[in-house]
N, CA, C and O atoms as a GROMACS GRO file, in nm:
protein
  464
    1UNK      N    1   9.327   4.996   5.773
    1UNK     CA    2   9.266   4.890   5.853
    1UNK      C    3   9.334   4.884   5.989
    1UNK      O    4   9.452   4.914   6.003
    2UNK      N    5   9.257   4.845   6.088
    2UNK     CA    6   9.310   4.827   6.222
    2UNK      C    7   9.388   4.697   6.231
    2UNK      O    8   9.360   4.602   6.158
    3UNK      N    9   9.487   4.693   6.321
    3UNK     CA   10   9.552   4.565   6.345
    3UNK      C   11   9.453   4.475   6.419
    3UNK      O   12   9.358   4.524   6.480
    4UNK      N   13   9.475   4.346   6.412
    4UNK     CA   14   9.379   4.247   6.462
    4UNK      C   15   9.350   4.262   6.611
    4UNK      O   16   9.235   4.248   6.653
    5UNK      N   17   9.451   4.291   6.692
    5UNK     CA   18   9.427   4.299   6.836
    5UNK      C   19   9.348   4.424   6.873
    5UNK      O   20   9.264   4.419   6.963
    6UNK      N   21   9.372   4.536   6.807
    6UNK     CA   22   9.294   4.656   6.831
    6UNK      C   23   9.149   4.632   6.791
    6UNK      O   24   9.057   4.670   6.864
    7UNK      N   25   9.129   4.570   6.675
    7UNK     CA   26   8.995   4.538   6.630
    7UNK      C   27   8.924   4.445   6.728
    7UNK      O   28   8.808   4.468   6.763
    8UNK      N   29   8.993   4.342   6.774
    8UNK     CA   30   8.932   4.248   6.869
    8UNK      C   31   8.896   4.316   7.001
    8UNK      O   32   8.794   4.284   7.061
    9UNK      N   33   8.979   4.410   7.046
    9UNK     CA   34   8.946   4.485   7.168
    9UNK      C   35   8.817   4.564   7.149
    9UNK      O   36   8.732   4.567   7.238
   10UNK      N   37   8.802   4.626   7.033
   10UNK     CA   38   8.681   4.702   7.004
   10UNK      C   39   8.559   4.611   7.000
   10UNK      O   40   8.453   4.644   7.054
   11UNK      N   41   8.574   4.498   6.936
   11UNK     CA   42   8.463   4.402   6.927
   11UNK      C   43   8.426   4.350   7.065
   11UNK      O   44   8.308   4.338   7.098
   12UNK      N   45   8.526   4.319   7.147
   12UNK     CA   46   8.499   4.265   7.280
   12UNK      C   47   8.424   4.366   7.365
   12UNK      O   48   8.336   4.328   7.443
   13UNK      N   49   8.456   4.494   7.350
   13UNK     CA   50   8.389   4.595   7.432
   13UNK      C   51   8.247   4.626   7.383
   13UNK      O   52   8.162   4.666   7.463
   14UNK      N   53   8.220   4.609   7.253
   14UNK     CA   54   8.087   4.636   7.198
   14UNK      C   55   8.051   4.532   7.092
   14UNK      O   56   8.039   4.564   6.974
   15UNK      N   57   8.033   4.407   7.134
   15UNK     CA   58   8.009   4.301   7.035
   15UNK      C   59   7.882   4.321   6.954
   15UNK      O   60   7.878   4.288   6.835
   16UNK      N   61   7.777   4.375   7.015
   16UNK     CA   62   7.652   4.395   6.943
   16UNK      C   63   7.668   4.490   6.825
   16UNK      O   64   7.602   4.472   6.722
   17UNK      N   65   7.753   4.588   6.839
   17UNK     CA   66   7.774   4.685   6.732
   17UNK      C   67   7.842   4.621   6.611
   17UNK      O   68   7.813   4.658   6.497
   18UNK      N   69   7.930   4.527   6.635
   18UNK     CA   70   8.007   4.466   6.527
   18UNK      C   71   7.946   4.334   6.478
   18UNK      O   72   7.952   4.302   6.359
   19UNK      N   73   7.886   4.259   6.570
   19UNK     CA   74   7.845   4.122   6.539
   19UNK      C   75   7.694   4.100   6.541
   19UNK      O   76   7.645   3.998   6.494
   20UNK      N   77   7.621   4.194   6.595
   20UNK     CA   78   7.477   4.174   6.611
   20UNK      C   79   7.446   4.106   6.742
   20UNK      O   80   7.375   4.162   6.826
   21UNK      N   81   7.496   3.986   6.760
   21UNK     CA   82   7.478   3.912   6.885
   21UNK      C   83   7.614   3.865   6.934
   21UNK      O   84   7.709   3.853   6.857
   22UNK      N   85   7.621   3.837   7.063
   22UNK     CA   86   7.745   3.787   7.123
   22UNK      C   87   7.759   3.641   7.084
   22UNK      O   88   7.696   3.553   7.142
   23UNK      N   89   7.841   3.616   6.984
   23UNK     CA   90   7.852   3.482   6.926
   23UNK      C   91   7.992   3.461   6.871
   23UNK      O   92   8.043   3.544   6.796
   24UNK      N   93   8.054   3.350   6.908
   24UNK     CA   94   8.185   3.320   6.854
   24UNK      C   95   8.178   3.293   6.703
   24UNK      O   96   8.268   3.332   6.629
   25UNK      N   97   8.073   3.228   6.659
   25UNK     CA   98   8.059   3.202   6.516
   25UNK      C   99   8.048   3.333   6.438
   25UNK      O  100   8.107   3.347   6.330
   26UNK      N  101   7.974   3.429   6.491
   26UNK     CA  102   7.965   3.560   6.426
   26UNK      C  103   8.101   3.630   6.425
   26UNK      O  104   8.138   3.694   6.326
   27UNK      N  105   8.174   3.618   6.534
   27UNK     CA  106   8.308   3.677   6.540
   27UNK      C  107   8.398   3.614   6.434
   27UNK      O  108   8.470   3.685   6.363
   28UNK      N  109   8.394   3.484   6.425
   28UNK     CA  110   8.479   3.415   6.327
   28UNK      C  111   8.447   3.462   6.184
   28UNK      O  112   8.538   3.489   6.106
   29UNK      N  113   8.318   3.471   6.152
   29UNK     CA  114   8.278   3.514   6.018
   29UNK      C  115   8.315   3.660   5.995
   29UNK      O  116   8.354   3.697   5.884
   30UNK      N  117   8.304   3.743   6.097
   30UNK     CA  118   8.345   3.883   6.086
   30UNK      C  119   8.494   3.890   6.053
   30UNK      O  120   8.535   3.966   5.965
   31UNK      N  121   8.574   3.811   6.124
   31UNK     CA  122   8.719   3.812   6.100
   31UNK      C  123   8.753   3.759   5.960
   31UNK      O  124   8.847   3.808   5.897
   32UNK      N  125   8.678   3.662   5.912
   32UNK     CA  126   8.700   3.615   5.774
   32UNK      C  127   8.678   3.730   5.676
   32UNK      O  128   8.755   3.747   5.581
   33UNK      N  129   8.574   3.808   5.699
   33UNK     CA  130   8.547   3.925   5.614
   33UNK      C  131   8.656   4.030   5.627
   33UNK      O  132   8.693   4.092   5.528
   34UNK      N  133   8.706   4.050   5.747
   34UNK     CA  134   8.815   4.145   5.772
   34UNK      C  135   8.939   4.107   5.690
   34UNK      O  136   9.000   4.192   5.624
   35UNK      N  137   8.976   3.979   5.696
   35UNK     CA  138   9.095   3.935   5.622
   35UNK      C  139   9.073   3.940   5.471
   35UNK      O  140   9.164   3.974   5.395
   36UNK      N  141   8.954   3.907   5.429
   36UNK     CA  142   8.922   3.913   5.287
   36UNK      C  143   8.929   4.057   5.236
   36UNK      O  144   8.984   4.083   5.129
   37UNK      N  145   8.872   4.150   5.313
   37UNK     CA  146   8.878   4.291   5.274
   37UNK      C  147   9.023   4.338   5.269
   37UNK      O  148   9.060   4.415   5.180
   38UNK      N  149   9.104   4.294   5.362
   38UNK     CA  150   9.246   4.330   5.362
   38UNK      C  151   9.317   4.280   5.238
   38UNK      O  152   9.401   4.350   5.181
   39UNK      N  153   9.284   4.159   5.195
   39UNK     CA  154   9.344   4.104   5.073
   39UNK      C  155   9.300   4.183   4.950
   39UNK      O  156   9.381   4.211   4.862
   40UNK      N  157   9.173   4.218   4.944
   40UNK     CA  158   9.122   4.294   4.830
   40UNK      C  159   9.188   4.432   4.821
   40UNK      O  160   9.216   4.482   4.712
   41UNK      N  161   9.213   4.492   4.936
   41UNK     CA  162   9.275   4.624   4.940
   41UNK      C  163   9.426   4.616   4.932
   41UNK      O  164   9.495   4.718   4.925
   42UNK      N  165   9.478   4.494   4.934
   42UNK     CA  166   9.622   4.471   4.939
   42UNK      C  167   9.685   4.549   5.054
   42UNK      O  168   9.792   4.609   5.041
   43UNK      N  169   9.615   4.546   5.167
   43UNK     CA  170   9.661   4.614   5.288
   43UNK      C  171   9.786   4.545   5.341
   43UNK      O  172   9.797   4.422   5.334
   44UNK      N  173   9.879   4.622   5.395
   44UNK     CA  174   9.999   4.560   5.453
   44UNK      C  175   9.962   4.479   5.576
   44UNK      O  176   9.869   4.514   5.649
   45UNK      N  177  10.035   4.372   5.599
   45UNK     CA  178  10.012   4.290   5.718
   45UNK      C  179  10.076   4.357   5.839
   45UNK      O  180  10.191   4.399   5.834
   46UNK      N  181  10.001   4.365   5.946
   46UNK     CA  182  10.056   4.410   6.072
   46UNK      C  183  10.124   4.291   6.139
   46UNK      O  184  10.089   4.176   6.112
   47UNK      N  185  10.222   4.318   6.224
   47UNK     CA  186  10.292   4.209   6.291
   47UNK      C  187  10.194   4.128   6.377
   47UNK      O  188  10.210   4.007   6.392
   48UNK      N  189  10.092   4.195   6.433
   48UNK     CA  190   9.994   4.124   6.515
   48UNK      C  191   9.913   4.026   6.429
   48UNK      O  192   9.875   3.918   6.475
   49UNK      N  193   9.886   4.065   6.303
   49UNK     CA  194   9.812   3.976   6.214
   49UNK      C  195   9.894   3.850   6.187
   49UNK      O  196   9.840   3.740   6.186
   50UNK      N  197  10.023   3.867   6.165
   50UNK     CA  198  10.111   3.752   6.144
   50UNK      C  199  10.115   3.665   6.269
   50UNK      O  200  10.112   3.542   6.261
   51UNK      N  201  10.121   3.730   6.384
   51UNK     CA  202  10.123   3.655   6.510
   51UNK      C  203   9.993   3.578   6.528
   51UNK      O  204   9.994   3.462   6.571
   52UNK      N  205   9.880   3.641   6.495
   52UNK     CA  206   9.750   3.576   6.513
   52UNK      C  207   9.736   3.451   6.425
   52UNK      O  208   9.658   3.362   6.457
   53UNK      N  209   9.810   3.444   6.316
   53UNK     CA  210   9.808   3.324   6.232
   53UNK      C  211   9.851   3.200   6.310
   53UNK      O  212   9.817   3.088   6.273
   54UNK      N  213   9.925   3.220   6.417
   54UNK     CA  214   9.972   3.109   6.502
   54UNK      C  215   9.865   3.064   6.602
   54UNK      O  216   9.883   2.965   6.672
   55UNK      N  217   9.754   3.139   6.608
   55UNK     CA  218   9.648   3.108   6.704
   55UNK      C  219   9.585   2.972   6.674
   55UNK      O  220   9.558   2.895   6.766
   56UNK      N  221   9.561   2.942   6.547
   56UNK     CA  222   9.499   2.814   6.510
   56UNK      C  223   9.581   2.695   6.560
   56UNK      O  224   9.527   2.610   6.631
   57UNK      N  225   9.711   2.686   6.526
   57UNK     CA  226   9.787   2.571   6.579
   57UNK      C  227   9.800   2.573   6.731
   57UNK      O  228   9.808   2.467   6.794
   58UNK      N  229   9.802   2.692   6.789
   58UNK     CA  230   9.810   2.701   6.934
   58UNK      C  231   9.684   2.644   6.998
   58UNK      O  232   9.693   2.570   7.097
   59UNK      N  233   9.567   2.676   6.943
   59UNK     CA  234   9.440   2.623   6.994
   59UNK      C  235   9.436   2.471   6.978
   59UNK      O  236   9.394   2.399   7.069
   60UNK      N  237   9.480   2.422   6.862
   60UNK     CA  238   9.482   2.277   6.840
   60UNK      C  239   9.567   2.208   6.946
   60UNK      O  240   9.527   2.106   7.001
   61UNK      N  241   9.683   2.265   6.973
   61UNK     CA  242   9.772   2.207   7.074
   61UNK      C  243   9.712   2.221   7.214
   61UNK      O  244   9.718   2.128   7.294
   62UNK      N  245   9.656   2.337   7.242
   62UNK     CA  246   9.600   2.365   7.375
   62UNK      C  247   9.488   2.267   7.410
   62UNK      O  248   9.475   2.226   7.526
   63UNK      N  249   9.407   2.229   7.310
   63UNK     CA  250   9.295   2.138   7.334
   63UNK      C  251   9.323   1.995   7.286
   63UNK      O  252   9.235   1.909   7.288
   64UNK      N  253   9.446   1.973   7.242
   64UNK     CA  254   9.488   1.841   7.196
   64UNK      C  255   9.395   1.788   7.085
   64UNK      O  256   9.345   1.676   7.091
   65UNK      N  257   9.375   1.872   6.984
   65UNK     CA  258   9.291   1.839   6.869
   65UNK      C  259   9.381   1.816   6.748
   65UNK      O  260   9.464   1.900   6.715
   66UNK      N  261   9.362   1.702   6.684
   66UNK     CA  262   9.443   1.673   6.565
   66UNK      C  263   9.362   1.680   6.436
   66UNK      O  264   9.419   1.675   6.327
   67UNK      N  265   9.231   1.692   6.448
   67UNK     CA  266   9.146   1.702   6.329
   67UNK      C  267   9.158   1.840   6.268
   67UNK      O  268   9.197   1.936   6.335
   68UNK      N  269   9.126   1.850   6.142
   68UNK     CA  270   9.131   1.978   6.071
   68UNK      C  271   8.999   2.053   6.097
   68UNK      O  272   8.903   2.040   6.022
   69UNK      N  273   8.999   2.132   6.205
   69UNK     CA  274   8.880   2.205   6.248
   69UNK      C  275   8.925   2.346   6.284
   69UNK      O  276   9.029   2.365   6.347
   70UNK      N  277   8.846   2.447   6.245
   70UNK     CA  278   8.883   2.586   6.274
   70UNK      C  279   8.877   2.615   6.424
   70UNK      O  280   8.806   2.548   6.499
   71UNK      N  281   8.952   2.716   6.466
   71UNK     CA  282   8.963   2.749   6.608
   71UNK      C  283   8.828   2.780   6.671
   71UNK      O  284   8.806   2.749   6.788
   72UNK      N  285   8.738   2.841   6.596
   72UNK     CA  286   8.607   2.871   6.655
   72UNK      C  287   8.529   2.744   6.689
   72UNK      O  288   8.463   2.737   6.793
   73UNK      N  289   8.537   2.644   6.601
   73UNK     CA  290   8.466   2.518   6.627
   73UNK      C  291   8.528   2.444   6.745
   73UNK      O  292   8.457   2.379   6.821
   74UNK      N  293   8.659   2.453   6.759
   74UNK     CA  294   8.726   2.387   6.872
   74UNK      C  295   8.680   2.451   7.003
   74UNK      O  296   8.646   2.382   7.099
   75UNK      N  297   8.681   2.584   7.007
   75UNK     CA  298   8.638   2.654   7.129
   75UNK      C  299   8.492   2.624   7.158
   75UNK      O  300   8.454   2.602   7.274
   76UNK      N  301   8.409   2.623   7.055
   76UNK     CA  302   8.266   2.591   7.074
   76UNK      C  303   8.247   2.451   7.130
   76UNK      O  304   8.158   2.428   7.212
   77UNK      N  305   8.329   2.358   7.087
   77UNK     CA  306   8.321   2.221   7.135
   77UNK      C  307   8.339   2.213   7.286
   77UNK      O  308   8.280   2.128   7.353
   78UNK      N  309   8.420   2.303   7.341
   78UNK     CA  310   8.450   2.303   7.484
   78UNK      C  311   8.376   2.413   7.559
   78UNK      O  312   8.417   2.453   7.667
   79UNK      N  313   8.267   2.462   7.500
   79UNK     CA  314   8.188   2.569   7.562
   79UNK      C  315   8.042   2.526   7.570
   79UNK      O  316   7.998   2.435   7.498
   80UNK      N  317   7.968   2.591   7.657
   80UNK     CA  318   7.827   2.554   7.675
   80UNK      C  319   7.736   2.618   7.570
   80UNK      O  320   7.629   2.563   7.541
   81UNK      N  321   7.776   2.733   7.515
   81UNK     CA  322   7.695   2.799   7.413
   81UNK      C  323   7.780   2.905   7.341
   81UNK      O  324   7.898   2.923   7.372
   82UNK      N  325   7.719   2.974   7.247
   82UNK     CA  326   7.791   3.074   7.167
   82UNK      C  327   7.847   3.189   7.252
   82UNK      O  328   7.960   3.233   7.232
   83UNK      N  329   7.765   3.236   7.346
   83UNK     CA  330   7.810   3.347   7.430
   83UNK      C  331   7.926   3.305   7.519
   83UNK      O  332   8.023   3.379   7.534
   84UNK      N  333   7.917   3.187   7.578
   84UNK     CA  334   8.027   3.135   7.660
   84UNK      C  335   8.152   3.118   7.573
   84UNK      O  336   8.263   3.150   7.617
   85UNK      N  337   8.136   3.067   7.453
   85UNK     CA  338   8.249   3.048   7.363
   85UNK      C  339   8.313   3.182   7.326
   85UNK      O  340   8.435   3.191   7.314
   86UNK      N  341   8.231   3.285   7.308
   86UNK     CA  342   8.281   3.419   7.277
   86UNK      C  343   8.372   3.468   7.390
   86UNK      O  344   8.483   3.515   7.366
   87UNK      N  345   8.324   3.456   7.514
   87UNK     CA  346   8.405   3.500   7.629
   87UNK      C  347   8.529   3.412   7.645
   87UNK      O  348   8.637   3.461   7.678
   88UNK      N  349   8.512   3.284   7.622
   88UNK     CA  350   8.626   3.190   7.632
   88UNK      C  351   8.733   3.225   7.529
   88UNK      O  352   8.853   3.215   7.558
   89UNK      N  353   8.691   3.266   7.410
   89UNK     CA  354   8.786   3.306   7.306
   89UNK      C  355   8.877   3.417   7.358
   89UNK      O  356   8.999   3.411   7.339
   90UNK      N  357   8.821   3.517   7.423
   90UNK     CA  358   8.902   3.629   7.469
   90UNK      C  359   8.994   3.589   7.584
   90UNK      O  360   9.104   3.642   7.597
   91UNK      N  361   8.950   3.495   7.666
   91UNK     CA  362   9.038   3.442   7.770
   91UNK      C  363   9.156   3.367   7.706
   91UNK      O  364   9.271   3.384   7.745
   92UNK      N  365   9.123   3.285   7.607
   92UNK     CA  366   9.228   3.210   7.537
   92UNK      C  367   9.320   3.303   7.458
   92UNK      O  368   9.440   3.279   7.450
   93UNK      N  369   9.263   3.408   7.400
   93UNK     CA  370   9.345   3.504   7.326
   93UNK      C  371   9.446   3.570   7.419
   93UNK      O  372   9.562   3.587   7.381
   94UNK      N  373   9.404   3.607   7.539
   94UNK     CA  374   9.498   3.665   7.637
   94UNK      C  375   9.608   3.566   7.671
   94UNK      O  376   9.726   3.603   7.680
   95UNK      N  377   9.570   3.441   7.690
   95UNK     CA  378   9.668   3.336   7.720
   95UNK      C  379   9.765   3.320   7.603
   95UNK      O  380   9.886   3.309   7.622
   96UNK      N  381   9.711   3.318   7.483
   96UNK     CA  382   9.793   3.305   7.362
   96UNK      C  383   9.892   3.423   7.350
   96UNK      O  384  10.010   3.402   7.326
   97UNK      N  385   9.842   3.544   7.368
   97UNK     CA  386   9.929   3.662   7.356
   97UNK      C  387  10.040   3.657   7.461
   97UNK      O  388  10.154   3.696   7.433
   98UNK      N  389  10.008   3.609   7.580
   98UNK     CA  390  10.110   3.597   7.684
   98UNK      C  391  10.217   3.496   7.644
   98UNK      O  392  10.336   3.521   7.663
   99UNK      N  393  10.176   3.383   7.588
   99UNK     CA  394  10.276   3.284   7.546
   99UNK      C  395  10.362   3.339   7.433
   99UNK      O  396  10.481   3.310   7.426
  100UNK      N  397  10.302   3.417   7.343
  100UNK     CA  398  10.379   3.478   7.233
  100UNK      C  399  10.478   3.580   7.288
  100UNK      O  400  10.591   3.589   7.240
  101UNK      N  401  10.434   3.657   7.388
  101UNK     CA  402  10.523   3.756   7.450
  101UNK      C  403  10.640   3.685   7.519
  101UNK      O  404  10.755   3.726   7.504
  102UNK      N  405  10.610   3.579   7.593
  102UNK     CA  406  10.717   3.505   7.660
  102UNK      C  407  10.812   3.443   7.560
  102UNK      O  408  10.933   3.438   7.583
  103UNK      N  409  10.759   3.394   7.448
  103UNK     CA  410  10.843   3.337   7.344
  103UNK      C  411  10.937   3.444   7.287
  103UNK      O  412  11.054   3.416   7.263
  104UNK      N  413  10.886   3.564   7.265
  104UNK     CA  414  10.970   3.673   7.213
  104UNK      C  415  11.081   3.708   7.311
  104UNK      O  416  11.195   3.731   7.271
  105UNK      N  417  11.046   3.712   7.440
  105UNK     CA  418  11.146   3.743   7.542
  105UNK      C  419  11.253   3.634   7.545
  105UNK      O  420  11.372   3.664   7.550
  106UNK      N  421  11.211   3.510   7.542
  106UNK     CA  422  11.305   3.398   7.542
  106UNK      C  423  11.393   3.401   7.418
  106UNK      O  424  11.514   3.380   7.428
  107UNK      N  425  11.335   3.425   7.302
  107UNK     CA  426  11.412   3.434   7.178
  107UNK      C  427  11.513   3.547   7.184
  107UNK      O  428  11.626   3.531   7.138
  108UNK      N  429  11.475   3.660   7.240
  108UNK     CA  430  11.565   3.775   7.252
  108UNK      C  431  11.680   3.742   7.347
  108UNK      O  432  11.794   3.778   7.321
  109UNK      N  433  11.649   3.673   7.456
  109UNK     CA  434  11.753   3.634   7.551
  109UNK      C  435  11.849   3.535   7.486
  109UNK      O  436  11.970   3.543   7.507
  110UNK      N  437  11.796   3.442   7.409
  110UNK     CA  438  11.881   3.345   7.339
  110UNK      C  439  11.973   3.416   7.239
  110UNK      O  440  12.090   3.381   7.229
  111UNK      N  441  11.921   3.512   7.167
  111UNK     CA  442  12.003   3.589   7.072
  111UNK      C  443  12.112   3.666   7.144
  111UNK      O  444  12.226   3.672   7.097
  112UNK      N  445  12.078   3.725   7.257
  112UNK     CA  446  12.175   3.801   7.335
  112UNK      C  447  12.288   3.711   7.386
  112UNK      O  448  12.405   3.750   7.384
  113UNK      N  449  12.252   3.590   7.431
  113UNK     CA  450  12.353   3.495   7.479
  113UNK      C  451  12.445   3.453   7.366
  113UNK      O  452  12.566   3.444   7.384
  114UNK      N  453  12.386   3.427   7.248
  114UNK     CA  454  12.466   3.385   7.133
  114UNK      C  455  12.558   3.495   7.085
  114UNK      O  456  12.669   3.468   7.037
  115UNK      N  457  12.514   3.620   7.098
  115UNK     CA  458  12.594   3.734   7.052
  115UNK      C  459  12.711   3.762   7.146
  115UNK      O  460  12.812   3.819   7.105
  116UNK      N  461  12.697   3.722   7.273
  116UNK     CA  462  12.805   3.754   7.369
  116UNK      C  463  12.908   3.645   7.380
  116UNK      O  464  13.004   3.658   7.456
   0.00000   0.00000   0.00000
């Protein structure tokens, strides 16, 4: 199985091939199937998959949502339609990955300071 970010890059470049239509709801359901298939195959978790698990709480915090609602519904709430929500998801994903990268750098710097 592909790691989640590689798969998402492929979907973003050719959404019709994977999803039928450009739709955040279709993407969400596709990803549910991806994770389910991974569980059935007992596929090893990629580090990116573990990182992506933090996307839900990050979206909740980013949009100040406290209700128990999936990330796709939150993005849809702040979008004009499914296609806009699909594009917004990838913008938010880039933002999320950047914050995760910065967090890793900060954590590494903190470890280095503690070690010295």
